[in-house]
Amino acid sequence: MSDAADETPTPIDVPNDASLMEKIVNLSKRRGFVFPSAEIYGGFRSTYDYGPIGVQLLRNVKDAWWRAMVQMRDDVVGLDAAILSPPAIWEASGHLKNFTDPLVDCRNCHERFRQDQLEDPSTCPNCGAKDSFTEARQFNLMFKTHAGPVESDAAVAYLRPETAQGMFVNFANVLQSSRKKPPFGIAQIGKSFRNEITPGNFVFRTREFEQMELEFFVPPDEADRWYEYWVDARYQWYVDLGIPTEKLRIRPHDADELSHYSSGTSDVEFLFPWGWGELEGIANRGDYDLTQHATHSGEKLDYFDQANGTRYTPHVIEPAAGATRTMMAFLLAAYDEEEVRGETRTVLRLHPRLAPYKVAVLPLSKKDTLTPRAREVLAMLQPHVMCDYDETQAIGRRYRRQDELGTPYCVTVDFDSLEDDAVTVRERDSMAQDRVKVDELLGYLLPKLA
Ligand code: GAP
């Protein structure tokens, strides 16, 4: 019934380089994953909007994280803290003083650079001028604003540069209300803002992005063990969702890279087209955060262990990931091309849990006779999974579109369906087709999509 029956694909080697980046950026625009923000006004400074397909993919990345980190555990609870926050939080956390990058200006072309990212600190990479840089000044990356109508110092507020502090300042609230005791964690997903000097590489580094962070509070003598545990668990999460192990590595920080409070940090890195880049950092933060907030706020932020009558400040293991950056890694890892009957088939081999649409319902043709049956099939599937419905164009082109969106299954309703009450189910990766009775369709599809 379709053009797929005798297709034998020949793999195409897609190089992991700038051409792949270009393909992802083009696909993102064409199919509705990611659009440049404010595009009709010429775009806005490395900000991006997630389109109809991208919003689903991003949501699925976040849901997969929440499922693994909160739903599947009884030692982690969730939180959604405010983005607007008072200076006191950032004073205590050290961000007001330390969350800075060294900034230099070229006196010749007036471009700005991060001094620590210059390949040659005496030559301007923009205009080539020699020794043209100003003295470095420390530039704080936090976005500052004012809460309320008066722009006075007393009204200063910050957009959070990380979600983490929300967990620390709510430590006592969560401890009391959830009846958890260490080891236990607080998880949060949400937007963070950093006034990055050099945003770039598409959504890899942006000024507005989403984080997925866990603060896991443990008795001090268990910190090393839990640190190892979370490094392994977080690496495995990416593998389970389809990132090939040859594109994933754990990089322990050297001693001189560690923040002053951290006794160990490892990054989970992905092999991006421009080289290895961080997806997530797992840090052993000691008691730094709770101690800082206890000192600055005057509140007790510790734990009384009734079992042995001791009071202690828990240590914190923090796996901190970027949702938007991770979404991009999943896109890059899933992108594939193969030749089918002399034509290039682009397919996103996304894990079904991440796929924006799980099923596309496609009536073979836009005929009055087929549409009602196809819509019945759609209505049957919609309460269970995210579906697309498409009755435009030839069936082959519609399959190709779903391949580019990463849709694991296409369900085609044809004229035989009206007689035999069955549909053709086409699988994305193999293009193999199965004839399935409509009343067995849910039982057929759902286990494959879990
Ligand atoms: N609380 C610790 C913390 O925020 P981080 O390494 O600064 O640690 C964690 O950030 C993760 O957030 C990073 O691994 C990255 O995935 C993501 N991230 C950080 N800055 C980002 C940016 N400007 N654009 C996109 N993602 C970013």
CSV table of C-alpha atoms and ligand atoms in Angstrom, one decimal:
chain,number,residue,atom,x,y,z
A,1,MET,CA,0.0,0.0,0.0
A,2,SER,CA,2.9,2.4,0.5
A,3,ASP,CA,6.2,3.2,-1.1
A,4,ALA,CA,8.1,1.8,1.8
A,5,ALA,CA,7.7,-2.0,1.1
A,6,ASP,CA,10.8,-2.6,-0.9
A,7,GLU,CA,13.1,0.2,0.5
A,8,THR,CA,16.5,-1.0,1.4
A,9,PRO,CA,18.4,1.8,3.0
A,10,THR,CA,22.2,2.4,2.6
A,11,PRO,CA,23.7,4.2,5.6
A,12,ILE,CA,25.3,7.6,5.0
A,13,ASP,CA,28.2,8.7,7.2
A,14,VAL,CA,27.1,12.0,8.7
A,15,PRO,CA,30.3,13.8,9.8
A,16,ASN,CA,30.2,15.3,13.3
A,17,ASP,CA,31.4,18.7,12.2
A,18,ALA,CA,30.2,22.2,11.3
A,19,SER,CA,28.0,20.8,8.5
A,20,LEU,CA,26.1,18.7,11.1
A,21,MET,CA,25.5,21.9,13.2
A,22,GLU,CA,24.2,23.6,10.1
A,23,LYS,CA,21.8,20.7,9.3
A,24,ILE,CA,20.5,20.8,12.9
A,25,VAL,CA,19.9,24.6,12.8
A,26,ASN,CA,18.2,24.3,9.4
A,27,LEU,CA,16.0,21.3,10.5
A,28,SER,CA,15.1,23.2,13.7
A,29,LYS,CA,13.8,26.1,11.7
A,30,ARG,CA,12.1,24.1,9.0
A,31,ARG,CA,10.3,21.6,11.2
A,32,GLY,CA,9.6,23.9,14.2
A,33,PHE,CA,12.1,22.8,16.8
A,34,VAL,CA,13.9,26.1,17.5
A,35,PHE,CA,13.4,29.6,16.0
A,36,PRO,CA,15.6,32.6,16.5
A,37,SER,CA,13.8,34.8,19.0
A,38,ALA,CA,12.1,38.0,17.7
A,39,GLU,CA,13.1,37.0,14.2
A,40,ILE,CA,10.7,39.4,12.5
A,41,TYR,CA,12.7,42.2,14.2
A,42,GLY,CA,16.0,40.8,13.1
A,43,GLY,CA,16.5,38.4,16.0
A,44,PHE,CA,17.5,39.2,19.6
A,45,ARG,CA,21.0,38.5,20.9
A,46,SER,CA,21.4,34.7,20.9
A,47,THR,CA,17.9,34.1,22.4
A,48,TYR,CA,15.7,31.3,21.0
A,49,ASP,CA,12.1,30.3,21.0
A,50,TYR,CA,11.1,26.6,21.1
A,51,GLY,CA,8.5,25.9,18.4
A,52,PRO,CA,5.7,23.4,18.3
A,53,ILE,CA,8.0,20.4,18.0
A,54,GLY,CA,10.8,21.8,20.1
A,55,VAL,CA,8.5,22.5,23.0
A,56,GLN,CA,7.5,18.9,23.0
A,57,LEU,CA,11.1,17.6,22.8
A,58,LEU,CA,12.3,19.9,25.6
A,59,ARG,CA,9.3,19.0,27.8
A,60,ASN,CA,10.1,15.3,27.2
A,61,VAL,CA,13.7,15.8,28.2
A,62,LYS,CA,12.6,17.5,31.4
A,63,ASP,CA,9.9,14.8,32.0
A,64,ALA,CA,12.5,12.1,31.6
A,65,TRP,CA,14.8,13.8,34.1
A,66,TRP,CA,11.9,14.3,36.6
A,67,ARG,CA,10.8,10.7,36.2
A,68,ALA,CA,14.3,9.4,36.9
A,69,MET,CA,15.1,11.9,39.7
A,70,VAL,CA,11.8,12.3,41.5
A,71,GLN,CA,9.1,9.9,40.4
A,72,MET,CA,11.2,6.7,40.5
A,73,ARG,CA,12.7,7.5,43.9
A,74,ASP,CA,11.4,7.9,47.5
A,75,ASP,CA,14.3,10.0,48.6
A,76,VAL,CA,13.8,13.0,46.4
A,77,VAL,CA,11.1,15.6,46.4
A,78,GLY,CA,10.4,18.4,44.0
A,79,LEU,CA,10.4,22.2,44.2
A,80,ASP,CA,9.5,25.2,42.0
A,81,ALA,CA,11.1,28.3,43.5
A,82,ALA,CA,10.9,31.9,42.4
A,83,ILE,CA,13.1,33.3,39.7
A,84,LEU,CA,13.1,36.8,41.1
A,85,SER,CA,15.2,36.9,44.2
A,86,PRO,CA,16.6,39.4,46.8
A,87,PRO,CA,20.3,40.3,46.9
A,88,ALA,CA,20.6,38.6,50.3
A,89,ILE,CA,20.5,35.2,48.6
A,90,TRP,CA,23.3,36.0,46.2
A,91,GLU,CA,25.3,37.7,48.9
A,92,ALA,CA,25.3,34.5,51.0
A,93,SER,CA,25.9,32.2,48.0
A,94,GLY,CA,28.9,34.2,46.9
A,95,HIS,CA,27.5,35.1,43.5
A,96,LEU,CA,27.5,38.8,44.0
A,97,LYS,CA,31.2,38.7,44.7
A,98,ASN,CA,32.4,35.7,42.6
A,99,PHE,CA,30.0,35.0,39.8
A,100,THR,CA,32.1,37.1,37.4
A,101,ASP,CA,34.0,36.7,34.1
A,102,PRO,CA,37.1,38.8,33.3
A,103,LEU,CA,36.1,41.2,30.5
A,104,VAL,CA,38.4,43.0,28.1
A,105,ASP,CA,37.6,45.6,25.3
A,106,CYS,CA,39.7,46.0,22.2
A,107,ARG,CA,40.5,49.7,22.0
A,108,ASN,CA,40.7,49.5,18.2
A,109,CYS,CA,37.5,47.8,17.2
A,110,HIS,CA,35.6,48.1,20.5
A,111,GLU,CA,34.6,44.4,20.5
A,112,ARG,CA,34.4,42.7,24.0
A,113,PHE,CA,35.9,39.4,24.9
A,114,ARG,CA,36.3,37.1,27.9
A,115,GLN,CA,39.9,37.3,28.7
A,116,ASP,CA,40.1,33.7,29.8
A,117,GLN,CA,38.7,32.5,26.4
A,118,LEU,CA,41.3,34.4,24.2
A,119,GLU,CA,43.6,32.1,22.4
A,120,ASP,CA,46.3,34.8,22.2
A,121,PRO,CA,45.9,37.4,25.0
A,122,SER,CA,47.8,40.1,23.1
A,123,THR,CA,45.9,39.9,19.7
A,124,CYS,CA,42.3,40.9,19.0
A,125,PRO,CA,40.6,37.9,17.3
A,126,ASN,CA,38.2,40.4,15.6
A,127,CYS,CA,40.5,43.0,14.0
A,128,GLY,CA,43.9,41.5,14.6
A,129,ALA,CA,45.2,44.6,16.5
A,130,LYS,CA,48.2,43.9,18.8
A,131,ASP,CA,48.2,44.8,22.5
A,132,SER,CA,44.9,46.7,22.1
A,133,PHE,CA,43.1,45.3,25.1
A,134,THR,CA,42.0,47.3,28.1
A,135,GLU,CA,42.7,46.0,31.6
A,136,ALA,CA,40.4,43.2,32.5
A,137,ARG,CA,37.5,44.1,34.7
A,138,GLN,CA,35.3,41.6,36.6
A,139,PHE,CA,31.9,41.5,35.0
A,140,ASN,CA,29.1,40.0,37.1
A,141,LEU,CA,26.9,37.7,35.1
A,142,MET,CA,23.7,38.2,37.0
A,143,PHE,CA,20.8,40.1,35.5
A,144,LYS,CA,19.8,42.9,37.8
A,145,THR,CA,16.4,44.5,37.9
A,146,HIS,CA,14.1,46.4,40.3
A,147,ALA,CA,11.0,44.9,42.0
A,148,GLY,CA,8.2,47.5,42.2
A,149,PRO,CA,7.9,51.0,40.7
A,150,VAL,CA,10.9,52.6,42.4
A,151,GLU,CA,14.3,52.0,40.9
A,152,SER,CA,16.1,52.5,44.2
A,153,ASP,CA,18.9,50.3,45.7
A,154,ALA,CA,16.4,48.9,48.2
A,155,ALA,CA,14.3,47.6,45.3
A,156,VAL,CA,17.2,45.7,43.6
A,157,ALA,CA,16.3,42.1,42.6
A,158,TYR,CA,18.1,39.5,40.5
A,159,LEU,CA,17.0,36.9,38.0
A,160,ARG,CA,18.5,33.7,39.4
A,161,PRO,CA,21.6,32.5,37.6
A,162,GLU,CA,21.0,28.9,38.9
A,163,THR,CA,18.1,27.1,40.4
A,164,ALA,CA,20.2,25.6,43.2
A,165,GLN,CA,19.8,28.4,45.7
A,166,GLY,CA,16.0,27.8,45.8
A,167,MET,CA,16.7,24.4,47.3
A,168,PHE,CA,19.1,25.6,49.9
A,169,VAL,CA,17.0,28.5,51.2
A,170,ASN,CA,14.0,26.1,51.4
A,171,PHE,CA,16.0,23.3,53.1
A,172,ALA,CA,14.2,23.7,56.5
A,173,ASN,CA,10.7,24.1,54.9
A,174,VAL,CA,11.1,21.0,52.9
A,175,LEU,CA,12.7,19.0,55.7
A,176,GLN,CA,9.7,19.9,58.0
A,177,SER,CA,6.9,19.5,55.5
A,178,SER,CA,8.1,16.3,53.7
A,179,ARG,CA,9.3,14.4,56.8
A,180,LYS,CA,12.4,13.3,54.8
A,181,LYS,CA,15.8,12.8,56.5
A,182,PRO,CA,19.3,12.7,55.0
A,183,PRO,CA,20.2,11.2,52.7
A,184,PHE,CA,17.4,12.9,50.7
A,185,GLY,CA,17.3,15.4,47.8
A,186,ILE,CA,15.3,18.3,46.4
A,187,ALA,CA,15.0,18.6,42.7
A,188,GLN,CA,14.0,21.5,40.5
A,189,ILE,CA,13.6,22.3,36.9
A,190,GLY,CA,13.4,25.9,35.7
A,191,LYS,CA,14.7,28.9,33.9
A,192,SER,CA,18.0,30.5,34.8
A,193,PHE,CA,19.6,33.7,33.5
A,194,ARG,CA,23.2,34.6,32.9
A,195,ASN,CA,24.5,37.7,31.1
A,196,GLU,CA,27.0,35.6,29.2
A,197,ILE,CA,29.6,37.7,27.4
A,198,THR,CA,30.0,35.2,24.6
A,199,PRO,CA,26.8,33.2,24.1
A,200,GLY,CA,26.9,31.0,21.0
A,201,ASN,CA,26.8,27.6,19.4
A,202,PHE,CA,23.1,27.7,18.9
A,203,VAL,CA,21.3,26.9,22.2
A,204,PHE,CA,24.5,25.6,23.8
A,205,ARG,CA,25.3,28.8,25.6
A,206,THR,CA,22.4,31.3,25.9
A,207,ARG,CA,21.5,34.1,28.4
A,208,GLU,CA,18.2,32.5,29.2
A,209,PHE,CA,18.2,28.7,29.6
A,210,GLU,CA,16.7,25.9,31.6
A,211,GLN,CA,18.4,23.9,34.3
A,212,MET,CA,17.6,20.6,35.9
A,213,GLU,CA,19.2,20.5,39.3
A,214,LEU,CA,19.3,18.1,42.3
A,215,GLU,CA,20.6,19.1,45.7
A,216,PHE,CA,21.2,15.8,47.6
A,217,PHE,CA,21.7,16.2,51.3
A,218,VAL,CA,23.8,13.5,53.1
A,219,PRO,CA,25.4,12.8,56.4
A,220,PRO,CA,29.0,14.1,56.0
A,221,ASP,CA,30.7,10.7,56.2
A,222,GLU,CA,28.5,9.4,53.3
A,223,ALA,CA,29.4,12.3,50.9
A,224,ASP,CA,32.1,10.5,48.9
A,225,ARG,CA,30.0,7.5,48.4
A,226,TRP,CA,27.0,9.5,47.2
A,227,TYR,CA,29.2,11.6,45.0
A,228,GLU,CA,30.4,8.4,43.2
A,229,TYR,CA,26.8,7.2,43.0
A,230,TRP,CA,25.5,10.3,41.4
A,231,VAL,CA,28.3,10.5,38.8
A,232,ASP,CA,27.5,7.0,37.7
A,233,ALA,CA,23.7,7.4,37.8
A,234,ARG,CA,23.8,10.6,35.8
A,235,TYR,CA,26.1,9.2,33.1
A,236,GLN,CA,23.8,6.2,32.8
A,237,TRP,CA,20.7,8.5,32.3
A,238,TYR,CA,22.1,9.9,29.1
A,239,VAL,CA,23.1,6.4,27.9
A,240,ASP,CA,19.6,5.0,28.6
A,241,LEU,CA,18.1,7.8,26.6
A,242,GLY,CA,20.2,6.9,23.6
A,243,ILE,CA,23.4,9.0,23.6
A,244,PRO,CA,26.1,6.7,22.3
A,245,THR,CA,28.9,6.0,24.8
A,246,GLU,CA,31.6,7.0,22.3
A,247,LYS,CA,30.1,10.5,22.4
A,248,LEU,CA,29.8,10.7,26.2
A,249,ARG,CA,32.5,11.0,28.8
A,250,ILE,CA,33.0,11.8,32.5
A,251,ARG,CA,35.7,14.4,33.1
A,252,PRO,CA,36.9,14.9,36.7
A,253,HIS,CA,38.0,18.5,37.3
A,254,ASP,CA,41.6,19.1,38.1
A,255,ALA,CA,42.4,20.4,41.6
A,256,ASP,CA,43.0,24.0,40.2
A,257,GLU,CA,39.5,24.0,38.5
A,258,LEU,CA,37.6,23.2,41.7
A,259,SER,CA,35.6,25.9,43.4
A,260,HIS,CA,37.0,26.6,46.9
A,261,TYR,CA,34.2,24.7,48.7
A,262,SER,CA,34.2,21.7,46.4
A,263,SER,CA,36.1,18.5,47.2
A,264,GLY,CA,35.3,17.0,43.9
A,265,THR,CA,33.5,17.8,40.6
A,266,SER,CA,33.0,15.8,37.5
A,267,ASP,CA,31.4,16.9,34.3
A,268,VAL,CA,29.4,14.7,32.0
A,269,GLU,CA,30.6,15.8,28.5
A,270,PHE,CA,29.2,15.3,25.1
A,271,LEU,CA,31.2,15.3,21.8
A,272,PHE,CA,29.6,18.3,20.1
A,273,PRO,CA,30.6,19.1,16.5
A,274,TRP,CA,33.2,21.6,17.8
A,275,GLY,CA,34.6,19.3,20.5
A,276,TRP,CA,33.8,18.1,24.0
A,277,GLY,CA,31.3,20.3,25.9
A,278,GLU,CA,29.7,20.1,29.4
A,279,LEU,CA,26.1,18.8,29.7
A,280,GLU,CA,26.1,18.5,33.5
A,281,GLY,CA,28.4,19.0,36.5
A,282,ILE,CA,28.2,16.8,39.5
A,283,ALA,CA,29.8,18.5,42.5
A,284,ASN,CA,30.6,17.5,46.1
A,285,ARG,CA,29.9,20.8,47.7
A,286,GLY,CA,30.4,19.9,51.4
A,287,ASP,CA,28.4,22.0,53.9
A,288,TYR,CA,29.3,25.3,52.2
A,289,ASP,CA,25.8,26.3,51.0
A,290,LEU,CA,23.8,25.5,54.1
A,291,THR,CA,26.4,27.0,56.4
A,292,GLN,CA,26.5,30.2,54.3
A,293,HIS,CA,22.7,30.6,54.4
A,294,ALA,CA,22.5,29.7,58.1
A,295,THR,CA,25.2,32.4,58.9
A,296,HIS,CA,23.6,35.1,56.7
A,297,SER,CA,20.0,34.4,57.6
A,298,GLY,CA,20.4,33.5,61.3
A,299,GLU,CA,18.2,30.5,60.8
A,300,LYS,CA,19.2,26.9,61.7
A,301,LEU,CA,19.8,24.9,58.6
A,302,ASP,CA,21.0,21.6,60.0
A,303,TYR,CA,19.6,18.2,60.9
A,304,PHE,CA,19.0,16.6,64.3
A,305,ASP,CA,19.5,12.9,64.1
A,306,GLN,CA,17.2,11.5,66.8
A,307,ALA,CA,18.6,8.0,66.4
A,308,ASN,CA,22.0,8.9,67.9
A,309,GLY,CA,21.2,12.4,69.3
A,310,THR,CA,23.6,14.3,67.1
A,311,ARG,CA,23.1,17.5,65.2
A,312,TYR,CA,25.0,18.1,61.9
A,313,THR,CA,25.0,20.2,58.8
A,314,PRO,CA,24.4,17.9,55.9
A,315,HIS,CA,26.8,17.8,53.0
A,316,VAL,CA,25.5,18.4,49.5
A,317,ILE,CA,26.0,16.4,46.3
A,318,GLU,CA,24.8,18.4,43.4
A,319,PRO,CA,24.1,17.0,39.9
A,320,ALA,CA,23.3,20.2,37.8
A,321,ALA,CA,22.3,19.7,34.2
A,322,GLY,CA,21.1,22.1,31.4
A,323,ALA,CA,17.8,21.1,29.9
A,324,THR,CA,18.1,23.2,26.7
A,325,ARG,CA,21.7,22.2,26.2
A,326,THR,CA,20.9,18.6,26.7
A,327,MET,CA,18.0,18.8,24.3
A,328,MET,CA,20.5,19.9,21.7
A,329,ALA,CA,22.8,17.0,22.5
A,330,PHE,CA,19.9,14.6,22.0
A,331,LEU,CA,19.1,16.2,18.7
A,332,LEU,CA,22.7,15.9,17.5
A,333,ALA,CA,23.1,12.3,18.6
A,334,ALA,CA,19.8,11.3,17.0
A,335,TYR,CA,20.4,12.9,13.6
A,336,ASP,CA,21.0,10.4,10.8
A,337,GLU,CA,20.8,10.1,7.1
A,338,GLU,CA,20.5,7.1,4.8
A,339,GLU,CA,20.0,6.6,1.1
A,340,VAL,CA,16.7,5.1,0.1
A,341,ARG,CA,16.0,4.5,-3.6
A,342,GLY,CA,18.5,7.2,-4.6
A,343,GLU,CA,17.1,9.7,-2.2
A,344,THR,CA,18.4,10.9,1.1
A,345,ARG,CA,16.2,10.0,4.1
A,346,THR,CA,16.8,12.2,7.1
A,347,VAL,CA,15.7,10.5,10.3
A,348,LEU,CA,15.9,11.5,14.0
A,349,ARG,CA,16.5,8.3,15.9
A,350,LEU,CA,15.2,9.7,19.1
A,351,HIS,CA,14.4,7.5,22.1
A,352,PRO,CA,10.6,7.0,22.0
A,353,ARG,CA,10.4,8.7,25.4
A,354,LEU,CA,11.9,11.9,24.0
A,355,ALA,CA,10.2,11.8,20.6
A,356,PRO,CA,7.9,14.9,20.2
A,357,TYR,CA,5.1,12.9,18.6
A,358,LYS,CA,4.9,9.2,19.5
A,359,VAL,CA,2.4,8.3,16.7
A,360,ALA,CA,1.3,10.0,13.5
A,361,VAL,CA,-2.1,9.1,12.1
A,362,LEU,CA,-2.2,9.3,8.3
A,363,PRO,CA,-5.2,8.6,6.2
A,364,LEU,CA,-3.9,7.2,2.9
A,365,SER,CA,-5.7,9.9,1.0
A,366,LYS,CA,-7.8,12.9,1.9
A,367,LYS,CA,-11.1,11.2,1.0
A,368,ASP,CA,-14.3,11.7,2.9
A,369,THR,CA,-14.5,7.9,3.3
A,370,LEU,CA,-11.1,7.6,5.1
A,371,THR,CA,-11.1,10.8,7.2
A,372,PRO,CA,-13.8,9.7,9.8
A,373,ARG,CA,-12.1,6.4,10.4
A,374,ALA,CA,-8.7,8.0,10.7
A,375,ARG,CA,-10.1,10.6,13.2
A,376,GLU,CA,-11.6,7.7,15.3
A,377,VAL,CA,-8.2,6.1,15.4
A,378,LEU,CA,-6.6,9.4,16.4
A,379,ALA,CA,-9.2,10.0,19.2
A,380,MET,CA,-8.5,6.5,20.5
A,381,LEU,CA,-4.7,7.2,20.8
A,382,GLN,CA,-4.7,10.8,21.9
A,383,PRO,CA,-5.6,10.2,25.6
A,384,HIS,CA,-2.5,8.0,25.9
A,385,VAL,CA,0.2,9.6,23.7
A,386,MET,CA,1.1,12.8,21.9
A,387,CYS,CA,-0.1,12.3,18.3
A,388,ASP,CA,0.2,14.2,15.0
A,389,TYR,CA,-2.5,14.0,12.3
A,390,ASP,CA,-1.6,14.7,8.7
A,391,GLU,CA,-3.7,14.2,5.6
A,392,THR,CA,-1.9,16.5,3.2
A,393,GLN,CA,0.6,15.4,0.5
A,394,ALA,CA,1.5,12.0,-0.8
A,395,ILE,CA,2.0,9.3,1.8
A,396,GLY,CA,5.8,8.9,1.1
A,397,ARG,CA,6.4,12.6,1.8
A,398,ARG,CA,4.4,12.4,5.0
A,399,TYR,CA,6.5,9.5,6.2
A,400,ARG,CA,9.6,11.5,5.5
A,401,ARG,CA,8.3,14.4,7.5
A,402,GLN,CA,7.6,12.2,10.5
A,403,ASP,CA,11.1,10.7,10.1
A,404,GLU,CA,12.5,14.2,10.4
A,405,LEU,CA,10.4,14.8,13.5
A,406,GLY,CA,11.6,11.5,15.0
A,407,THR,CA,8.1,10.1,15.3
A,408,PRO,CA,8.6,6.4,16.2
A,409,TYR,CA,5.3,5.1,14.6
A,410,CYS,CA,3.1,6.1,11.6
A,411,VAL,CA,-0.4,4.6,11.5
A,412,THR,CA,-1.9,4.6,8.1
A,413,VAL,CA,-5.6,4.2,7.5
A,414,ASP,CA,-6.3,2.9,4.0
A,415,PHE,CA,-9.3,1.7,2.0
A,416,ASP,CA,-8.8,-1.9,3.3
A,417,SER,CA,-9.1,-0.5,6.8
A,418,LEU,CA,-12.8,0.1,6.1
A,419,GLU,CA,-13.2,-3.6,5.4
A,420,ASP,CA,-10.8,-5.4,7.8
A,421,ASP,CA,-10.7,-2.9,10.7
A,422,ALA,CA,-6.9,-2.9,10.6
A,423,VAL,CA,-4.3,-0.3,10.0
A,424,THR,CA,-0.7,-0.3,8.7
A,425,VAL,CA,1.9,0.5,11.4
A,426,ARG,CA,5.2,1.7,10.1
A,427,GLU,CA,8.3,1.8,12.3
A,428,ARG,CA,10.6,4.8,12.0
A,429,ASP,CA,14.1,3.2,12.1
A,430,SER,CA,13.6,0.0,10.1
A,431,MET,CA,10.6,1.3,8.0
A,432,ALA,CA,9.1,-2.2,8.6
A,433,GLN,CA,5.4,-2.4,8.3
A,434,ASP,CA,2.9,-4.4,10.3
A,435,ARG,CA,-0.9,-4.8,9.8
A,436,VAL,CA,-2.6,-4.4,13.2
A,437,LYS,CA,-6.3,-4.6,14.1
A,438,VAL,CA,-7.6,-1.2,15.3
A,439,ASP,CA,-8.8,-2.7,18.6
A,440,GLU,CA,-5.4,-4.2,19.2
A,441,LEU,CA,-3.5,-1.0,18.3
A,442,LEU,CA,-3.1,0.5,21.8
A,443,GLY,CA,-1.8,-2.8,23.2
A,444,TYR,CA,0.6,-3.0,20.2
A,445,LEU,CA,2.0,0.5,20.5
A,446,LEU,CA,2.0,1.5,24.2
A,447,PRO,CA,4.6,-1.1,25.4
A,448,LYS,CA,7.0,0.0,22.5
A,449,LEU,CA,6.7,3.7,23.6
A,450,ALA,CA,7.2,3.2,27.4
B,1,GAP,N1,24.3,25.1,40.5
B,1,GAP,C1,25.4,24.7,39.8
B,1,GAP,C2,25.4,25.2,38.4
B,1,GAP,O1,24.6,26.0,38.1
B,1,GAP,P1,26.7,25.2,36.2
B,1,GAP,O2,27.8,24.2,35.7
B,1,GAP,O3,27.0,26.7,36.2
B,1,GAP,O4,26.4,24.7,37.6
B,1,GAP,C3,24.9,23.7,35.3
B,1,GAP,O5,25.4,25.0,35.3
B,1,GAP,C4,24.4,23.3,33.9
B,1,GAP,O6,23.6,24.4,33.4
B,1,GAP,C5,25.6,23.3,32.9
B,1,GAP,O7,26.2,22.0,32.9
B,1,GAP,C6,24.9,23.5,31.5
B,1,GAP,O8,24.3,22.3,31.1
B,1,GAP,C7,23.8,24.5,32.0
B,1,GAP,N2,24.2,25.9,31.6
B,1,GAP,C8,24.9,26.7,32.3
B,1,GAP,N3,25.1,27.9,31.7
B,1,GAP,C9,24.4,27.8,30.6
B,1,GAP,C10,24.1,28.7,29.5
B,1,GAP,N4,24.6,30.0,29.5
B,1,GAP,N5,23.3,28.3,28.4
B,1,GAP,C11,22.8,27.0,28.5
B,1,GAP,N6,23.0,26.1,29.4
B,1,GAP,C12,23.8,26.5,30.5
